[in-house]
Short mmCIF file of C-alpha atoms and ligand atoms in Angstrom, two decimals:
data_model
loop_
_atom_site.label_atom_id
_atom_site.label_comp_id
_atom_site.label_asym_id
_atom_site.label_seq_id
_atom_site.Cartn_x
_atom_site.Cartn_y
_atom_site.Cartn_z
CA MET A 1 17.56 0.50 -10.17
CA LYS A 2 13.86 -0.50 -10.99
CA ILE A 3 10.87 -0.07 -8.81
CA LEU A 4 8.35 -3.10 -9.12
CA ASN A 5 5.18 -2.95 -7.45
CA PHE A 6 3.58 -6.68 -7.36
CA GLY A 7 0.04 -5.71 -5.85
CA SER A 8 -3.61 -5.69 -5.97
CA LEU A 9 -5.94 -3.69 -8.25
CA ASN A 10 -9.35 -2.93 -7.26
CA THR A 11 -12.75 -1.00 -8.19
CA ASP A 12 -13.79 1.15 -5.22
CA HIS A 13 -17.50 1.53 -4.62
CA VAL A 14 -17.68 4.27 -2.33
CA TYR A 15 -20.71 5.49 -0.11
CA LYS A 16 -20.91 8.60 1.83
CA VAL A 17 -22.56 7.72 4.96
CA LYS A 18 -23.51 10.02 7.88
CA ASN A 19 -22.20 7.14 10.27
CA PHE A 20 -21.05 3.40 9.28
CA VAL A 21 -23.67 0.90 8.88
CA THR A 22 -23.89 -1.27 12.23
CA PRO A 23 -25.20 -5.03 12.44
CA GLY A 24 -28.70 -5.35 11.42
CA GLU A 25 -29.04 -1.99 10.65
CA THR A 26 -30.12 -0.70 7.14
CA ILE A 27 -29.02 2.89 6.24
CA LYS A 28 -29.04 5.16 2.93
CA SER A 29 -25.90 6.43 1.52
CA THR A 30 -25.78 10.07 0.69
CA GLN A 31 -23.43 9.65 -2.46
CA TYR A 32 -22.05 6.61 -4.50
CA ILE A 33 -19.14 7.05 -6.73
CA LYS A 34 -17.18 4.24 -8.63
CA LYS A 35 -13.35 4.76 -8.32
CA VAL A 36 -10.10 3.35 -9.11
CA GLY A 37 -8.34 1.69 -6.12
CA GLY A 38 -6.60 -1.07 -4.65
CA LYS A 39 -3.50 -0.68 -2.14
CA GLY A 40 -1.07 -1.88 -4.96
CA LEU A 41 -2.51 0.39 -7.68
CA ASN A 42 -2.71 3.36 -5.21
CA GLN A 43 0.84 3.09 -4.36
CA SER A 44 2.33 2.45 -8.01
CA ILE A 45 0.14 5.73 -8.93
CA ALA A 46 2.01 7.43 -5.75
CA ILE A 47 5.30 6.11 -6.79
CA LYS A 48 4.98 7.72 -10.33
CA ARG A 49 3.04 10.98 -9.18
CA ALA A 50 6.33 11.26 -6.81
CA GLY A 51 8.28 11.27 -9.82
CA HIS A 52 9.72 7.78 -10.05
CA ASP A 53 9.33 5.09 -12.85
CA VAL A 54 7.12 2.19 -11.72
CA PHE A 55 6.62 -1.43 -12.96
CA HIS A 56 2.92 -2.95 -11.92
CA ALA A 57 2.41 -6.31 -11.97
CA GLY A 58 -0.94 -7.80 -10.68
CA ALA A 59 -4.28 -9.35 -12.09
CA VAL A 60 -7.57 -8.02 -13.29
CA GLY A 61 -10.74 -10.17 -14.66
CA GLU A 62 -12.42 -8.83 -18.07
CA ASP A 63 -13.98 -6.02 -16.00
CA GLY A 64 -10.90 -4.38 -14.79
CA GLN A 65 -9.72 -2.63 -18.26
CA MET A 66 -10.46 0.84 -16.38
CA LEU A 67 -7.85 -0.03 -13.76
CA VAL A 68 -5.43 -0.86 -16.39
CA ASP A 69 -6.03 2.42 -18.49
CA PHE A 70 -5.90 4.64 -15.52
CA LEU A 71 -2.23 3.24 -14.73
CA LYS A 72 -1.22 3.61 -18.04
CA LYS A 73 -2.45 7.48 -18.15
CA ASP A 74 0.07 8.01 -15.59
CA ASN A 75 2.55 6.02 -17.39
CA VAL A 76 2.77 3.13 -15.45
CA ASN A 77 4.26 0.10 -16.74
CA THR A 78 1.45 -2.38 -17.05
CA ASP A 79 3.13 -4.98 -19.17
CA ASN A 80 3.19 -7.48 -16.27
CA VAL A 81 -1.00 -6.78 -15.48
CA LYS A 82 -2.58 -10.29 -16.21
CA LEU A 83 -5.90 -10.75 -17.64
CA SER A 84 -7.47 -13.09 -15.20
CA GLU A 85 -10.41 -15.53 -15.83
CA ILE A 86 -11.90 -14.58 -12.20
CA PRO A 87 -13.51 -11.16 -11.95
CA THR A 88 -11.58 -7.86 -11.06
CA GLY A 89 -11.04 -7.28 -7.13
CA HIS A 90 -13.27 -4.68 -5.46
CA ALA A 91 -13.95 -2.93 -2.51
CA ILE A 92 -16.84 -1.93 -0.82
CA ILE A 93 -16.07 1.61 1.05
CA GLN A 94 -18.12 3.69 3.70
CA VAL A 95 -16.77 7.08 4.18
CA ASP A 96 -18.39 9.03 7.41
CA GLU A 97 -19.00 12.78 7.89
CA LYS A 98 -15.44 12.87 9.89
CA GLY A 99 -13.73 11.21 6.43
CA GLU A 100 -12.83 7.96 8.08
CA ASN A 101 -13.76 4.78 6.21
CA CYS A 102 -13.93 1.20 6.67
CA ILE A 103 -13.76 -1.03 3.88
CA LEU A 104 -15.17 -4.50 2.68
CA LEU A 105 -12.66 -6.42 0.23
CA TYR A 106 -13.52 -8.93 -2.72
CA GLY A 107 -10.09 -10.35 -3.50
CA GLY A 108 -11.26 -11.86 -6.92
CA ALA A 109 -8.09 -11.87 -9.60
CA ASN A 110 -5.87 -10.33 -6.96
CA GLN A 111 -6.17 -13.92 -5.10
CA ASN A 112 -5.56 -16.19 -8.22
CA ILE A 113 -1.93 -15.31 -9.30
CA SER A 114 0.34 -18.33 -9.75
CA GLU A 115 3.92 -18.96 -9.01
CA SER A 116 4.51 -19.57 -12.49
CA PHE A 117 3.35 -15.79 -13.28
CA ALA A 118 5.38 -14.51 -10.73
CA ASP A 119 8.70 -16.18 -12.20
CA GLU A 120 7.49 -14.48 -15.36
CA VAL A 121 7.51 -10.99 -14.10
CA LEU A 122 10.57 -11.43 -11.89
CA GLN A 123 12.66 -12.47 -14.87
CA ASP A 124 13.26 -8.67 -15.74
CA PHE A 125 14.42 -7.94 -12.34
CA SER A 126 17.61 -8.10 -10.81
CA GLN A 127 19.86 -7.17 -7.31
CA GLY A 128 19.17 -3.93 -6.32
CA ASP A 129 16.01 -3.70 -7.62
CA TYR A 130 13.05 -2.39 -5.63
CA ILE A 131 10.06 -4.87 -4.80
CA VAL A 132 7.05 -3.26 -3.07
CA LEU A 133 4.30 -5.53 -1.55
CA GLN A 134 1.12 -5.25 0.25
CA ASN A 135 -1.04 -7.90 1.63
CA GLU A 136 -4.22 -8.10 -0.99
CA THR A 137 -2.53 -10.62 -3.19
CA ASN A 138 -2.21 -14.27 -2.65
CA ILE A 139 1.29 -14.49 -4.07
CA VAL A 140 3.09 -12.30 -1.28
CA PRO A 141 4.87 -15.09 0.81
CA CYS A 142 6.17 -16.84 -2.52
CA VAL A 143 7.12 -13.44 -4.04
CA ILE A 144 9.42 -12.36 -0.98
CA GLU A 145 11.08 -15.62 -1.17
CA LYS A 146 11.84 -15.54 -4.95
CA ALA A 147 12.95 -11.74 -4.92
CA TYR A 148 15.19 -12.39 -1.63
CA GLU A 149 16.86 -14.92 -3.76
CA LYS A 150 17.62 -12.41 -6.56
CA GLY A 151 18.94 -9.65 -3.99
CA MET A 152 15.94 -7.37 -4.65
CA LYS A 153 15.18 -4.61 -1.77
CA ILE A 154 11.99 -6.01 -0.47
CA ILE A 155 9.56 -3.23 0.69
CA PHE A 156 6.32 -4.50 2.31
CA ASN A 157 3.15 -2.65 3.81
CA PRO A 158 1.47 -5.52 5.68
CA SER A 159 -1.60 -4.15 4.86
CA PRO A 160 -4.63 -5.46 5.45
CA ILE A 161 -3.32 -7.13 8.30
CA THR A 162 -4.02 -10.70 8.69
CA GLU A 163 -3.24 -13.73 11.10
CA THR A 164 -1.09 -15.34 8.00
CA ILE A 165 1.17 -12.92 7.78
CA LEU A 166 2.93 -14.12 10.95
CA ASN A 167 3.77 -16.81 9.02
CA PHE A 168 5.31 -15.10 5.66
CA PRO A 169 9.13 -14.68 5.41
CA LEU A 170 9.37 -11.70 7.10
CA GLY A 171 12.99 -11.99 8.15
CA LYS A 172 13.71 -11.26 4.39
CA VAL A 173 11.90 -7.79 4.15
CA SER A 174 14.34 -4.77 4.01
CA LEU A 175 11.92 -1.83 4.85
CA PHE A 176 8.34 -2.32 6.76
CA ILE A 177 5.99 0.81 6.04
CA LEU A 178 3.10 -0.02 8.60
CA ASN A 179 0.67 1.69 10.79
CA GLU A 180 0.11 1.42 14.55
CA VAL A 181 -2.67 -1.29 14.28
CA GLU A 182 -0.63 -3.45 11.89
CA GLY A 183 2.62 -2.91 14.36
CA GLU A 184 0.56 -4.19 17.06
CA ALA A 185 -0.61 -7.00 15.22
CA LEU A 186 3.04 -8.12 14.28
CA THR A 187 4.38 -7.59 17.80
CA GLY A 188 1.38 -8.08 20.36
CA GLU A 189 2.34 -4.72 21.69
CA SER A 190 -0.09 -1.89 21.71
CA ASN A 191 2.12 0.93 22.94
CA GLU A 192 4.01 2.62 20.44
CA ASP A 193 7.45 2.59 22.02
CA LYS A 194 6.94 -1.17 22.84
CA ILE A 195 6.15 -1.71 19.24
CA ILE A 196 8.97 -0.04 18.36
CA LEU A 197 11.45 -2.22 20.49
CA SER A 198 9.78 -5.40 19.58
CA LEU A 199 9.84 -4.80 15.85
CA LEU A 200 13.68 -4.03 16.10
CA GLU A 201 14.28 -7.33 18.15
CA LYS A 202 12.18 -9.48 15.53
CA TYR A 203 13.58 -8.32 12.54
CA PRO A 204 17.11 -6.46 13.53
CA SER A 205 18.25 -6.08 10.04
CA ALA A 206 15.45 -4.30 8.77
CA GLU A 207 14.32 -0.47 8.57
CA PHE A 208 10.83 0.42 9.49
CA VAL A 209 8.58 3.43 8.85
CA LEU A 210 5.61 3.50 11.29
CA THR A 211 2.71 5.98 10.50
CA LEU A 212 0.74 7.49 13.13
CA GLY A 213 -1.98 9.09 11.22
CA SER A 214 -2.60 12.66 12.79
CA LYS A 215 0.70 12.20 14.64
CA GLY A 216 2.83 12.07 11.74
CA ALA A 217 5.43 9.20 11.14
CA ILE A 218 8.26 7.75 12.47
CA TYR A 219 11.65 6.07 10.43
CA PHE A 220 13.65 3.80 12.33
CA ASN A 221 16.49 0.97 12.32
CA LYS A 222 18.98 -0.29 14.86
CA THR A 223 20.90 2.75 15.27
CA GLN A 224 18.62 5.86 14.36
CA LYS A 225 15.14 6.86 15.02
CA ILE A 226 13.48 10.23 12.86
CA ALA A 227 9.98 11.47 13.41
CA VAL A 228 7.82 13.84 11.69
CA GLU A 229 4.62 15.73 12.47
CA ALA A 230 1.67 15.47 10.44
CA GLU A 231 0.15 18.50 8.37
CA LYS A 232 -3.22 19.69 9.48
CA VAL A 233 -5.79 19.66 6.89
CA GLU A 234 -9.73 19.52 6.56
CA VAL A 235 -10.42 15.86 6.25
CA VAL A 236 -12.60 14.64 3.54
CA ASP A 237 -11.62 10.94 3.35
CA THR A 238 -8.65 9.18 4.52
CA THR A 239 -8.79 6.12 1.80
CA ALA A 240 -5.38 5.82 0.39
CA ALA A 241 -3.49 8.25 2.73
CA GLY A 242 -1.45 5.37 3.89
CA ASP A 243 -0.66 4.33 0.27
CA THR A 244 0.06 7.92 -0.96
CA PHE A 245 2.56 8.14 2.00
CA THR A 246 4.15 4.51 1.08
CA GLY A 247 4.65 5.42 -2.55
CA TYR A 248 6.05 8.90 -1.97
CA PHE A 249 8.46 7.79 0.46
CA ILE A 250 9.65 4.83 -1.39
CA ALA A 251 9.88 6.87 -4.60
CA ASN A 252 11.99 9.57 -3.03
CA ILE A 253 14.35 7.38 -1.04
CA ALA A 254 14.94 6.02 -4.89
CA MET A 255 15.38 9.21 -6.12
CA GLY A 256 18.58 9.55 -3.33
CA LYS A 257 16.35 11.75 -0.92
CA SER A 258 17.50 11.65 2.77
CA VAL A 259 15.16 9.70 4.96
CA ASN A 260 14.18 13.14 6.62
CA GLU A 261 13.32 14.83 3.15
CA ALA A 262 11.38 11.63 2.01
CA LEU A 263 9.30 11.27 5.06
CA SER A 264 8.29 14.78 5.24
CA ILE A 265 7.34 14.91 1.62
CA ALA A 266 5.20 11.76 1.86
CA THR A 267 3.53 13.42 4.95
CA LYS A 268 2.33 16.18 2.76
CA ALA A 269 1.41 14.04 -0.15
CA ALA A 270 -0.55 12.02 2.28
CA ALA A 271 -2.28 15.17 3.79
CA LYS A 272 -3.25 16.34 0.39
CA ALA A 273 -5.01 13.03 -0.48
CA VAL A 274 -7.48 13.05 2.49
CA THR A 275 -8.57 16.78 1.29
CA THR A 276 -10.04 14.54 -1.87
CA LEU A 277 -12.97 11.69 -1.89
CA GLY A 278 -11.43 8.64 -3.48
CA ALA A 279 -8.43 6.76 -3.73
CA ALA A 280 -5.99 6.71 -6.56
CA GLU A 281 -7.57 9.64 -7.84
CA SER A 282 -6.75 11.72 -5.05
CA ILE A 283 -3.00 10.70 -5.08
CA PRO A 284 -1.47 14.24 -5.71
CA TYR A 285 1.39 15.07 -8.26
CA MET A 286 4.70 16.08 -6.92
O1 LIG B 301 -5.87 1.62 0.98
C1 LIG B 301 -7.26 2.36 0.17
C2 LIG B 301 -7.58 0.85 -0.66
O2 LIG B 301 -7.56 -0.09 0.21
C3 LIG B 301 -8.84 1.27 -1.55
O3 LIG B 301 -8.28 1.72 -2.44
C4 LIG B 301 -9.38 -0.31 -1.59
O4 LIG B 301 -9.28 -0.73 -2.86
C5 LIG B 301 -8.53 -0.98 -0.57
O5 LIG B 301 -7.67 -2.07 -1.43
#
């Protein structure tokens, strides 16, 4: 069984600030660092660092070699990371004194992936293989359709959430990994229990993991519900906590761990990730 992650690669420009900049305001940052990121890349790194091989597919511009090298250094397969004429995607990330972040994205090469490239990539994958997707590339609905036809297990992290996601063929997704904000956007509900009921009603054959930040995470499907608590740690930067959780959960399920074990390991990995500044660099090794 192979894991293919068809996802974004970003250069992260990280600015430490006292408080997030507000409309009309100009503020000074206290620190600037250029980091490796992108929800897709972060999740591939997390899958690999959790102990499972992963094939990453996506696109970077000529300025993106650093991201490909980073993946290669961790032995993520990058044969399907394509060189685009468009510049590499990037993120402007403010991290405040509490370790919370806010992120502005430029899609760049991530938003310029063709259907024929998706066909090329998927040629090497078949029934039972996992495909991991987030919402930072332009090709998500098309890849869901194609992967479904092949009988792949489709894992979707609907992040960042956009209105267009509601038009994706989400009935073909096998496993959703999402947070409360994303759950609310998909269901129109704001209460945790109602979000769960509504998701099960809308996508009855899917499995779900709902992450709840400092409150932990819940796995559920039609017949089962398993909750784990979060670890208590000193937060430096929450960027990529969700990506770390997602990659670790997927890798551990793929390696045959129970849902309970996978949730617990993923929660610990995410807790460790928030104790360091940065996205991919902060993802721990198993
Ligand atoms: O989830 C964190 C990631 O979101 C960052 O690395 C940034 O690139 C954005 O994609």
